[in-house]
Amino acid sequence: MTDDRSGRDIYGEAYDEANEPIFSGIPTFLKLPEVDRGDLDEEDVDVGILGAPLDTATTIRPGTRYGPRAVRAASTVPSPPYRHFNIETGVDPFDHFSVADTGDAAVSPGDTRQSQLNIEDAVAEISEQATPIVIGGDHSISYPDIKGWAEANGYEDVGLIHFDCHADTGEDGLTGFEYDHGAWVARVFDDDLVTGENYTLIGPRGFWPGPDIYEEMREEGMKWYTAMEVGNMDLDDIVTDAVQRATEGTDAVWVSFDVDVMEPAFAPGTGEPEPGGLMPREAIYMIREVVKALDPEDFGFDVVEVSPAYDTSDTNSYNGGVTSGFANRLIIEVLGSMALADQGLESGDPIKPKEPLGPTGETEAPADD
């Protein structure tokens, strides 16, 4: 994506001088530059952030229309914009990529389908010039996300790695609307963009969809790891399998992350919380490893279903909340792993203590009584 540039080369003087207080200024994502979608190529942008504030395709608790705003607000805490060196992975994506906020797609609360088509157009415009990362919004946005991205790049066969409490494969969603947030996977399959063998669902649990839909999924060759299985298995085995399936014979891979895959004690700000979900360390680790194994030139990501009205530590999204902060963290982790993948690296250069971790030296034997 880029040559060997530093953050100062990419962002200029702002790299050192952008130290505005978190409560000041326009809250773009990470307070990064805002660039019009049509100017990404001219501005040499590698990754374009897009908000998709749609929630009229949700079926239980609304409120995800405020998700992009809340995630942006949470993204300003606590780090300055251009310096995100991860002490665990040893990589700073802003030393490698030029990232810009492209604003929100146009939505009309009274016209769900037209709003989705607008999102599709916005994602396509970004994808012609840069890698798209989309902040939802309810999960119905993933269909226009994937369609716009695939058509802009000429992808015919796409791999899909889907983190979610629910399969979202209902032919008519949850309430008979074919474009609701429980039907987007079915719509992607209708367009022949994804086949069952290239699809993996991570984290489902609970009571929807029912056995008939899972039987159909099995017949299609789709694969899933329930939340309980994630907790009992080696995460690397799940990652390896999902990546192999997503990349086998495909042109590109989309990763979609619904925050209701998480244990709601850690991510309460969502419309359909379900007990027994993933732990944050599990989710962050798998996202890191999945994205690191993919080609950042043929990749897209969305994080959806952040609903700040139900979140904790959120006061009108001035500083975001627990769930929006987690979504922000996921996006930065995605960028970090993209940077590693783009450089062909398994890991960065984390700073470690001089002494090895764990007990060092010999311990004295207990004295005799």
GROMACS .gro file of N, CA, C and O in nm, residues 210-326:
model
  468
  210GLY      N    1  -3.332  -2.059   1.432
  210GLY     CA    2  -3.368  -2.193   1.478
  210GLY      C    3  -3.299  -2.303   1.402
  210GLY      O    4  -3.217  -2.278   1.312
  211PRO      N    5  -3.331  -2.427   1.435
  211PRO     CA    6  -3.260  -2.542   1.377
  211PRO      C    7  -3.279  -2.555   1.226
  211PRO      O    8  -3.190  -2.605   1.157
  212ASP      N    9  -3.393  -2.513   1.174
  212ASP     CA   10  -3.414  -2.526   1.030
  212ASP      C   11  -3.314  -2.443   0.951
  212ASP      O   12  -3.260  -2.489   0.849
  213ILE      N   13  -3.285  -2.322   0.999
  213ILE     CA   14  -3.189  -2.236   0.930
  213ILE      C   15  -3.048  -2.292   0.943
  213ILE      O   16  -2.971  -2.294   0.846
  214TYR      N   17  -3.014  -2.342   1.062
  214TYR     CA   18  -2.880  -2.401   1.077
  214TYR      C   19  -2.866  -2.528   0.993
  214TYR      O   20  -2.756  -2.558   0.942
  215GLU      N   21  -2.973  -2.602   0.974
  215GLU     CA   22  -2.968  -2.719   0.883
  215GLU      C   23  -2.937  -2.672   0.741
  215GLU      O   24  -2.856  -2.734   0.671
  216GLU      N   25  -3.001  -2.565   0.698
  216GLU     CA   26  -2.975  -2.512   0.564
  216GLU      C   27  -2.832  -2.462   0.553
  216GLU      O   28  -2.766  -2.481   0.449
  217MET      N   29  -2.783  -2.400   0.658
  217MET     CA   30  -2.645  -2.353   0.658
  217MET      C   31  -2.548  -2.470   0.644
  217MET      O   32  -2.449  -2.464   0.571
  218ARG      N   33  -2.575  -2.578   0.715
  218ARG     CA   34  -2.490  -2.696   0.706
  218ARG      C   35  -2.489  -2.753   0.565
  218ARG      O   36  -2.384  -2.791   0.512
  219GLU      N   37  -2.608  -2.756   0.501
  219GLU     CA   38  -2.617  -2.808   0.365
  219GLU      C   39  -2.539  -2.721   0.267
  219GLU      O   40  -2.488  -2.770   0.166
  220GLU      N   41  -2.532  -2.591   0.298
  220GLU     CA   42  -2.458  -2.499   0.212
  220GLU      C   43  -2.307  -2.507   0.233
  220GLU      O   44  -2.230  -2.441   0.162
  221GLY      N   45  -2.263  -2.583   0.331
  221GLY     CA   46  -2.119  -2.593   0.360
  221GLY      C   47  -2.068  -2.484   0.450
  221GLY      O   48  -1.945  -2.466   0.466
  222MET      N   49  -2.158  -2.407   0.511
  222MET     CA   50  -2.116  -2.302   0.603
  222MET      C   51  -2.066  -2.364   0.733
  222MET      O   52  -2.104  -2.475   0.769
  223LYS      N   53  -1.982  -2.290   0.804
  223LYS     CA   54  -1.922  -2.344   0.926
  223LYS      C   55  -1.933  -2.239   1.036
  223LYS      O   56  -1.929  -2.119   1.009
  224TRP      N   57  -1.948  -2.288   1.159
  224TRP     CA   58  -1.958  -2.196   1.272
  224TRP      C   59  -1.893  -2.255   1.396
  224TRP      O   60  -1.887  -2.377   1.414
  225TYR      N   61  -1.843  -2.166   1.480
  225TYR     CA   62  -1.787  -2.200   1.611
  225TYR      C   63  -1.869  -2.125   1.715
  225TYR      O   64  -1.867  -2.002   1.719
  226THR      N   65  -1.944  -2.199   1.797
  226THR     CA   66  -2.025  -2.131   1.898
  226THR      C   67  -1.936  -2.062   2.001
  226THR      O   68  -1.817  -2.092   2.013
  227ALA      N   69  -1.996  -1.971   2.076
  227ALA     CA   70  -1.920  -1.898   2.177
  227ALA      C   71  -1.858  -1.993   2.278
  227ALA      O   72  -1.744  -1.974   2.322
  228MET      N   73  -1.932  -2.097   2.317
  228MET     CA   74  -1.878  -2.193   2.413
  228MET      C   75  -1.760  -2.269   2.353
  228MET      O   76  -1.660  -2.295   2.422
  229GLU      N   77  -1.770  -2.302   2.224
  229GLU     CA   78  -1.658  -2.371   2.158
  229GLU      C   79  -1.537  -2.280   2.149
  229GLU      O   80  -1.423  -2.325   2.166
  230VAL      N   81  -1.558  -2.152   2.124
  230VAL     CA   82  -1.446  -2.057   2.122
  230VAL      C   83  -1.375  -2.058   2.257
  230VAL      O   84  -1.252  -2.059   2.264
  231GLY      N   85  -1.454  -2.062   2.366
  231GLY     CA   86  -1.394  -2.061   2.499
  231GLY      C   87  -1.319  -2.187   2.533
  231GLY      O   88  -1.230  -2.186   2.620
  232ASN      N   89  -1.352  -2.297   2.465
  232ASN     CA   90  -1.292  -2.427   2.498
  232ASN      C   91  -1.185  -2.472   2.398
  232ASN      O   92  -1.124  -2.577   2.418
  233MET      N   93  -1.163  -2.395   2.293
  233MET     CA   94  -1.070  -2.436   2.188
  233MET      C   95  -0.947  -2.345   2.185
  233MET      O   96  -0.946  -2.236   2.244
  234ASP      N   97  -0.846  -2.392   2.112
  234ASP     CA   98  -0.729  -2.309   2.084
  234ASP      C   99  -0.770  -2.203   1.982
  234ASP      O  100  -0.815  -2.236   1.871
  235LEU      N  101  -0.757  -2.077   2.016
  235LEU     CA  102  -0.800  -1.970   1.927
  235LEU      C  103  -0.725  -1.973   1.794
  235LEU      O  104  -0.782  -1.938   1.690
  236ASP      N  105  -0.600  -2.013   1.796
  236ASP     CA  106  -0.523  -2.020   1.671
  236ASP      C  107  -0.583  -2.121   1.574
  236ASP      O  108  -0.578  -2.101   1.453
  237ASP      N  109  -0.639  -2.229   1.625
  237ASP     CA  110  -0.702  -2.328   1.537
  237ASP      C  111  -0.824  -2.269   1.468
  237ASP      O  112  -0.849  -2.294   1.349
  238ILE      N  113  -0.902  -2.191   1.543
  238ILE     CA  114  -1.020  -2.128   1.484
  238ILE      C  115  -0.979  -2.026   1.379
  238ILE      O  116  -1.035  -2.022   1.268
  239VAL      N  117  -0.880  -1.945   1.411
  239VAL     CA  118  -0.832  -1.844   1.317
  239VAL      C  119  -0.780  -1.909   1.189
  239VAL      O  120  -0.814  -1.868   1.078
  240THR      N  121  -0.697  -2.011   1.205
  240THR     CA  122  -0.639  -2.078   1.088
  240THR      C  123  -0.746  -2.134   0.998
  240THR      O  124  -0.742  -2.119   0.875
  241ASP      N  125  -0.846  -2.198   1.058
  241ASP     CA  126  -0.955  -2.256   0.979
  241ASP      C  127  -1.035  -2.148   0.908
  241ASP      O  128  -1.064  -2.159   0.788
  242ALA      N  129  -1.072  -2.043   0.980
  242ALA     CA  130  -1.152  -1.936   0.920
  242ALA      C  131  -1.078  -1.869   0.805
  242ALA      O  132  -1.138  -1.840   0.699
  243VAL      N  133  -0.948  -1.844   0.821
  243VAL     CA  134  -0.870  -1.780   0.716
  243VAL      C  135  -0.856  -1.872   0.595
  243VAL      O  136  -0.871  -1.828   0.480
  244GLN      N  137  -0.828  -2.000   0.619
  244GLN     CA  138  -0.816  -2.094   0.508
  244GLN      C  139  -0.944  -2.101   0.428
  244GLN      O  140  -0.944  -2.100   0.304
  245ARG      N  141  -1.056  -2.106   0.498
  245ARG     CA  142  -1.185  -2.113   0.430
  245ARG      C  143  -1.213  -1.984   0.352
  245ARG      O  144  -1.263  -1.987   0.239
  246ALA      N  145  -1.182  -1.871   0.412
  246ALA     CA  146  -1.213  -1.743   0.349
  246ALA      C  147  -1.126  -1.715   0.227
  246ALA      O  148  -1.168  -1.642   0.136
  247THR      N  149  -1.005  -1.769   0.223
  247THR     CA  150  -0.911  -1.738   0.115
  247THR      C  151  -0.906  -1.844   0.007
  247THR      O  152  -0.843  -1.822  -0.097
  248GLU      N  153  -0.972  -1.957   0.027
  248GLU     CA  154  -0.967  -2.067  -0.069
  248GLU      C  155  -1.044  -2.031  -0.196
  248GLU      O  156  -1.168  -2.030  -0.198
  249GLY      N  157  -0.971  -1.996  -0.302
  249GLY     CA  158  -1.033  -1.968  -0.430
  249GLY      C  159  -1.106  -1.835  -0.438
  249GLY      O  160  -1.186  -1.815  -0.530
  250THR      N  161  -1.080  -1.743  -0.346
  250THR     CA  162  -1.150  -1.615  -0.346
  250THR      C  163  -1.060  -1.502  -0.392
  250THR      O  164  -0.938  -1.515  -0.396
  251ASP      N  165  -1.124  -1.390  -0.424
  251ASP     CA  166  -1.051  -1.271  -0.467
  251ASP      C  167  -1.014  -1.180  -0.351
  251ASP      O  168  -0.918  -1.101  -0.362
  252ALA      N  169  -1.093  -1.184  -0.245
  252ALA     CA  170  -1.075  -1.090  -0.134
  252ALA      C  171  -1.154  -1.141  -0.014
  252ALA      O  172  -1.235  -1.234  -0.026
  253VAL      N  173  -1.132  -1.079   0.102
  253VAL     CA  174  -1.199  -1.122   0.225
  253VAL      C  175  -1.255  -1.000   0.297
  253VAL      O  176  -1.187  -0.899   0.313
  254TRP      N  177  -1.382  -1.014   0.340
  254TRP     CA  178  -1.445  -0.914   0.426
  254TRP      C  179  -1.460  -0.973   0.565
  254TRP      O  180  -1.498  -1.089   0.581
  255VAL      N  181  -1.429  -0.894   0.667
  255VAL     CA  182  -1.448  -0.934   0.806
  255VAL      C  183  -1.554  -0.843   0.866
  255VAL      O  184  -1.542  -0.720   0.860
  256SER      N  185  -1.660  -0.903   0.921
  256SER     CA  186  -1.769  -0.827   0.980
  256SER      C  187  -1.780  -0.861   1.128
  256SER      O  188  -1.789  -0.979   1.164
  257PHE      N  189  -1.782  -0.759   1.212
  257PHE     CA  190  -1.783  -0.779   1.357
  257PHE      C  191  -1.904  -0.711   1.419
  257PHE      O  192  -1.915  -0.588   1.420
  258ASP      N  193  -1.996  -0.793   1.470
  258ASP     CA  194  -2.113  -0.744   1.544
  258ASP      C  195  -2.077  -0.748   1.692
  258ASP      O  196  -2.043  -0.854   1.746
  259VAL      N  197  -2.089  -0.633   1.761
  259VAL     CA  198  -2.046  -0.629   1.900
  259VAL      C  199  -2.134  -0.715   1.992
  259VAL      O  200  -2.094  -0.741   2.106
  260ASP      N  201  -2.250  -0.763   1.943
  260ASP     CA  202  -2.327  -0.852   2.029
  260ASP      C  203  -2.268  -0.992   2.037
  260ASP      O  204  -2.318  -1.077   2.112
  261VAL      N  205  -2.158  -1.017   1.964
  261VAL     CA  206  -2.085  -1.142   1.983
  261VAL      C  207  -2.017  -1.145   2.120
  261VAL      O  208  -1.983  -1.251   2.172
  262MET      N  209  -2.002  -1.027   2.181
  262MET     CA  210  -1.931  -1.017   2.307
  262MET      C  211  -2.022  -1.051   2.425
  262MET      O  212  -2.144  -1.035   2.419
  263GLU      N  213  -1.961  -1.097   2.534
  263GLU     CA  214  -2.032  -1.109   2.660
  263GLU      C  215  -2.083  -0.970   2.699
  263GLU      O  216  -2.005  -0.874   2.706
  264PRO      N  217  -2.216  -0.954   2.719
  264PRO     CA  218  -2.269  -0.819   2.742
  264PRO      C  219  -2.218  -0.751   2.868
  264PRO      O  220  -2.232  -0.629   2.880
  265ALA      N  221  -2.158  -0.826   2.959
  265ALA     CA  222  -2.095  -0.760   3.074
  265ALA      C  223  -1.982  -0.669   3.027
  265ALA      O  224  -1.951  -0.569   3.092
  266PHE      N  225  -1.920  -0.701   2.912
  266PHE     CA  226  -1.809  -0.623   2.858
  266PHE      C  227  -1.852  -0.531   2.745
  266PHE      O  228  -1.778  -0.438   2.712
  267ALA      N  229  -1.966  -0.559   2.683
  267ALA     CA  230  -2.014  -0.476   2.572
  267ALA      C  231  -2.166  -0.466   2.579
  267ALA      O  232  -2.238  -0.523   2.498
  268PRO      N  233  -2.216  -0.392   2.679
  268PRO     CA  234  -2.361  -0.383   2.698
  268PRO      C  235  -2.433  -0.294   2.597
  268PRO      O  236  -2.554  -0.305   2.580
  269GLY      N  237  -2.361  -0.208   2.528
  269GLY     CA  238  -2.422  -0.110   2.442
  269GLY      C  239  -2.457  -0.164   2.306
  269GLY      O  240  -2.400  -0.126   2.204
  270THR      N  241  -2.555  -0.253   2.302
  270THR     CA  242  -2.599  -0.313   2.177
  270THR      C  243  -2.746  -0.348   2.188
  270THR      O  244  -2.801  -0.358   2.298
  271GLY      N  245  -2.810  -0.369   2.074
  271GLY     CA  246  -2.954  -0.387   2.074
  271GLY      C  247  -3.003  -0.523   2.118
  271GLY      O  248  -3.116  -0.535   2.164
  272GLU      N  249  -2.921  -0.626   2.102
  272GLU     CA  250  -2.966  -0.762   2.133
  272GLU      C  251  -2.860  -0.837   2.215
  272GLU      O  252  -2.796  -0.931   2.166
  273PRO      N  253  -2.837  -0.796   2.338
  273PRO     CA  254  -2.735  -0.863   2.421
  273PRO      C  255  -2.778  -1.005   2.456
  273PRO      O  256  -2.896  -1.032   2.476
  274GLU      N  257  -2.681  -1.094   2.460
  274GLU     CA  258  -2.708  -1.235   2.490
  274GLU      C  259  -2.596  -1.287   2.581
  274GLU      O  260  -2.480  -1.281   2.544
  275PRO      N  261  -2.630  -1.339   2.699
  275PRO     CA  262  -2.525  -1.388   2.790
  275PRO      C  263  -2.443  -1.500   2.728
  275PRO      O  264  -2.489  -1.574   2.641
  276GLY      N  265  -2.319  -1.509   2.774
  276GLY     CA  266  -2.233  -1.619   2.733
  276GLY      C  267  -2.144  -1.590   2.615
  276GLY      O  268  -2.100  -1.682   2.546
  277GLY      N  269  -2.113  -1.462   2.590
  277GLY     CA  270  -2.037  -1.426   2.472
  277GLY      C  271  -1.887  -1.428   2.489
  277GLY      O  272  -1.832  -1.475   2.590
  278LEU      N  273  -1.819  -1.375   2.390
  278LEU     CA  274  -1.673  -1.374   2.388
  278LEU      C  275  -1.619  -1.275   2.490
  278LEU      O  276  -1.682  -1.176   2.523
  279MET      N  277  -1.499  -1.303   2.537
  279MET     CA  278  -1.425  -1.212   2.622
  279MET      C  279  -1.346  -1.114   2.534
  279MET      O  280  -1.307  -1.149   2.422
  280PRO      N  281  -1.319  -0.993   2.583
  280PRO     CA  282  -1.245  -0.898   2.499
  280PRO      C  283  -1.110  -0.950   2.451
  280PRO      O  284  -1.074  -0.929   2.335
  281ARG      N  285  -1.035  -1.018   2.538
  281ARG     CA  286  -0.904  -1.068   2.494
  281ARG      C  287  -0.918  -1.170   2.382
  281ARG      O  288  -0.835  -1.175   2.291
  282GLU      N  289  -1.023  -1.255   2.389
  282GLU     CA  290  -1.046  -1.352   2.281
  282GLU      C  291  -1.073  -1.281   2.150
  282GLU      O  292  -1.015  -1.315   2.045
  283ALA      N  293  -1.162  -1.183   2.154
  283ALA     CA  294  -1.200  -1.112   2.032
  283ALA      C  295  -1.083  -1.035   1.973
  283ALA      O  296  -1.057  -1.040   1.852
  284ILE      N  297  -1.012  -0.962   2.058
  284ILE     CA  298  -0.900  -0.882   2.009
  284ILE      C  299  -0.793  -0.972   1.949
  284ILE      O  300  -0.738  -0.944   1.841
  285TYR      N  301  -0.763  -1.082   2.017
  285TYR     CA  302  -0.661  -1.173   1.965
  285TYR      C  303  -0.701  -1.230   1.829
  285TYR      O  304  -0.621  -1.232   1.734
  286MET      N  305  -0.825  -1.275   1.817
  286MET     CA  306  -0.867  -1.335   1.690
  286MET      C  307  -0.869  -1.232   1.578
  286MET      O  308  -0.829  -1.263   1.464
  287ILE      N  309  -0.915  -1.111   1.607
  287ILE     CA  310  -0.913  -1.008   1.503
  287ILE      C  311  -0.769  -0.978   1.460
  287ILE      O  312  -0.740  -0.968   1.340
  288ARG      N  313  -0.680  -0.966   1.555
  288ARG     CA  314  -0.539  -0.943   1.521
  288ARG      C  315  -0.488  -1.051   1.425
  288ARG      O  316  -0.428  -1.022   1.322
  289GLU      N  317  -0.510  -1.176   1.464
  289GLU     CA  318  -0.451  -1.287   1.389
  289GLU      C  319  -0.520  -1.307   1.255
  289GLU      O  320  -0.455  -1.340   1.156
  290VAL      N  321  -0.651  -1.289   1.249
  290VAL     CA  322  -0.723  -1.303   1.122
  290VAL      C  323  -0.674  -1.200   1.022
  290VAL      O  324  -0.637  -1.232   0.908
  291VAL      N  325  -0.673  -1.074   1.062
  291VAL     CA  326  -0.639  -0.967   0.968
  291VAL      C  327  -0.493  -0.975   0.927
  291VAL      O  328  -0.458  -0.947   0.811
  292LYS      N  329  -0.409  -1.015   1.018
  292LYS     CA  330  -0.266  -1.028   0.987
  292LYS      C  331  -0.242  -1.132   0.878
  292LYS      O  332  -0.143  -1.123   0.804
  293ALA      N  333  -0.333  -1.229   0.867
  293ALA     CA  334  -0.316  -1.337   0.769
  293ALA      C  335  -0.378  -1.305   0.634
  293ALA      O  336  -0.373  -1.387   0.543
  294LEU      N  337  -0.437  -1.185   0.619
  294LEU     CA  338  -0.506  -1.149   0.496
  294LEU      C  339  -0.429  -1.043   0.418
  294LEU      O  340  -0.345  -0.972   0.474
  295ASP      N  341  -0.459  -1.032   0.290
  295ASP     CA  342  -0.396  -0.932   0.204
  295ASP      C  343  -0.467  -0.798   0.224
  295ASP      O  344  -0.585  -0.784   0.192
  296PRO      N  345  -0.399  -0.696   0.277
  296PRO     CA  346  -0.465  -0.568   0.303
  296PRO      C  347  -0.509  -0.496   0.177
  296PRO      O  348  -0.591  -0.403   0.184
  297GLU      N  349  -0.457  -0.537   0.062
  297GLU     CA  350  -0.501  -0.476  -0.064
  297GLU      C  351  -0.639  -0.525  -0.105
  297GLU      O  352  -0.709  -0.459  -0.182
  298ASP      N  353  -0.678  -0.643  -0.057
  298ASP     CA  354  -0.806  -0.704  -0.095
  298ASP      C  355  -0.882  -0.741   0.031
  298ASP      O  356  -0.907  -0.860   0.060
  299PHE      N  357  -0.921  -0.638   0.104
  299PHE     CA  358  -0.975  -0.658   0.239
  299PHE      C  359  -1.071  -0.545   0.271
  299PHE      O  360  -1.057  -0.432   0.224
  300GLY      N  361  -1.172  -0.577   0.353
  300GLY     CA  362  -1.261  -0.475   0.406
  300GLY      C  363  -1.312  -0.518   0.542
  300GLY      O  364  -1.312  -0.637   0.575
  301PHE      N  365  -1.356  -0.420   0.621
  301PHE     CA  366  -1.396  -0.448   0.760
  301PHE      C  367  -1.510  -0.357   0.800
  301PHE      O  368  -1.512  -0.239   0.763
  302ASP      N  369  -1.605  -0.413   0.874
  302ASP     CA  370  -1.702  -0.328   0.940
  302ASP      C  371  -1.725  -0.377   1.083
  302ASP      O  372  -1.709  -0.495   1.114
  303VAL      N  373  -1.760  -0.282   1.169
  303VAL     CA  374  -1.798  -0.311   1.307
  303VAL      C  375  -1.934  -0.246   1.327
  303VAL      O  376  -1.955  -0.129   1.295
  304VAL      N  377  -2.030  -0.326   1.378
  304VAL     CA  378  -2.169  -0.283   1.376
  304VAL      C  379  -2.237  -0.307   1.510
  304VAL      O  380  -2.184  -0.375   1.598
  305GLU      N  381  -2.358  -0.251   1.519
  305GLU     CA  382  -2.451  -0.272   1.630
  305GLU      C  383  -2.407  -0.208   1.763
  305GLU      O  384  -2.451  -0.249   1.870
  306VAL      N  385  -2.322  -0.107   1.756
  306VAL     CA  386  -2.295  -0.027   1.877
  306VAL      C  387  -2.413   0.066   1.898
  306VAL      O  388  -2.446   0.147   1.812
  307SER      N  389  -2.478   0.053   2.013
  307SER     CA  390  -2.596   0.133   2.044
  307SER      C  391  -2.571   0.206   2.176
  307SER      O  392  -2.594   0.151   2.285
  308PRO      N  393  -2.523   0.330   2.169
  308PRO     CA  394  -2.473   0.397   2.289
  308PRO      C  395  -2.579   0.424   2.396
  308PRO      O  396  -2.544   0.443   2.513
  309ALA      N  397  -2.706   0.424   2.361
  309ALA     CA  398  -2.808   0.450   2.462
  309ALA      C  399  -2.810   0.343   2.571
  309ALA      O  400  -2.853   0.368   2.684
  310TYR      N  401  -2.761   0.223   2.538
  310TYR     CA  402  -2.760   0.113   2.634
  310TYR      C  403  -2.622   0.088   2.691
  310TYR      O  404  -2.601  -0.007   2.765
  311ASP      N  405  -2.529   0.174   2.655
  311ASP     CA  406  -2.391   0.154   2.697
  311ASP      C  407  -2.371   0.209   2.838
  311ASP      O  408  -2.453   0.283   2.892
  312THR      N  409  -2.259   0.171   2.898
  312THR     CA  410  -2.219   0.228   3.026
  312THR      C  411  -2.107   0.328   3.003
  312THR      O  412  -2.034   0.321   2.903
  313SER      N  413  -2.093   0.421   3.097
  313SER     CA  414  -1.992   0.527   3.090
  313SER      C  415  -2.008   0.613   2.967
  313SER      O  416  -1.912   0.669   2.915
  314ASP      N  417  -2.131   0.626   2.918
  314ASP     CA  418  -2.156   0.710   2.802
  314ASP      C  419  -2.252   0.821   2.844
  314ASP      O  420  -2.360   0.795   2.893
  315THR      N  421  -2.212   0.945   2.822
  315THR     CA  422  -2.300   1.059   2.848
  315THR      C  423  -2.317   1.135   2.719
  315THR      O  424  -2.234   1.218   2.682
  316ASN      N  425  -2.420   1.101   2.644
  316ASN     CA  426  -2.448   1.164   2.515
  316ASN      C  427  -2.330   1.154   2.419
  316ASN      O  428  -2.312   1.241   2.333
  317SER      N  429  -2.250   1.050   2.434
  317SER     CA  430  -2.137   1.023   2.344
  317SER      C  431  -2.034   1.135   2.341
  317SER      O  432  -1.964   1.155   2.242
  318TYR      N  433  -2.021   1.210   2.450
  318TYR     CA  434  -1.915   1.310   2.455
  318TYR      C  435  -1.777   1.243   2.460
  318TYR      O  436  -1.680   1.294   2.404
  319ASN      N  437  -1.768   1.132   2.529
  319ASN     CA  438  -1.641   1.060   2.535
  319ASN      C  439  -1.658   0.913   2.501
  319ASN      O  440  -1.568   0.833   2.525
  320GLY      N  441  -1.772   0.878   2.446
  320GLY     CA  442  -1.794   0.738   2.416
  320GLY      C  443  -1.822   0.658   2.541
  320GLY      O  444  -1.830   0.709   2.652
  321GLY      N  445  -1.840   0.528   2.526
  321GLY     CA  446  -1.869   0.440   2.638
  321GLY      C  447  -1.786   0.314   2.631
  321GLY      O  448  -1.695   0.302   2.549
  322VAL      N  449  -1.819   0.217   2.715
  322VAL     CA  450  -1.744   0.092   2.720
  322VAL      C  451  -1.750   0.019   2.586
  322VAL      O  452  -1.648  -0.027   2.533
  323THR      N  453  -1.868   0.008   2.528
  323THR     CA  454  -1.884  -0.066   2.403
  323THR      C  455  -1.827   0.010   2.285
  323THR      O  456  -1.759  -0.049   2.199
  324SER      N  457  -1.852   0.139   2.277
  324SER     CA  458  -1.796   0.218   2.167
  324SER      C  459  -1.644   0.226   2.178
  324SER      O  460  -1.574   0.227   2.076
  325GLY      N  461  -1.593   0.227   2.301
  325GLY     CA  462  -1.448   0.222   2.319
  325GLY      C  463  -1.388   0.091   2.271
  325GLY      O  464  -1.279   0.088   2.212
  326PHE      N  465  -1.461  -0.017   2.293
  326PHE     CA  466  -1.415  -0.147   2.243
  326PHE      C  467  -1.416  -0.150   2.091
  326PHE      O  468  -1.321  -0.199   2.028
   0.00000   0.00000   0.00000
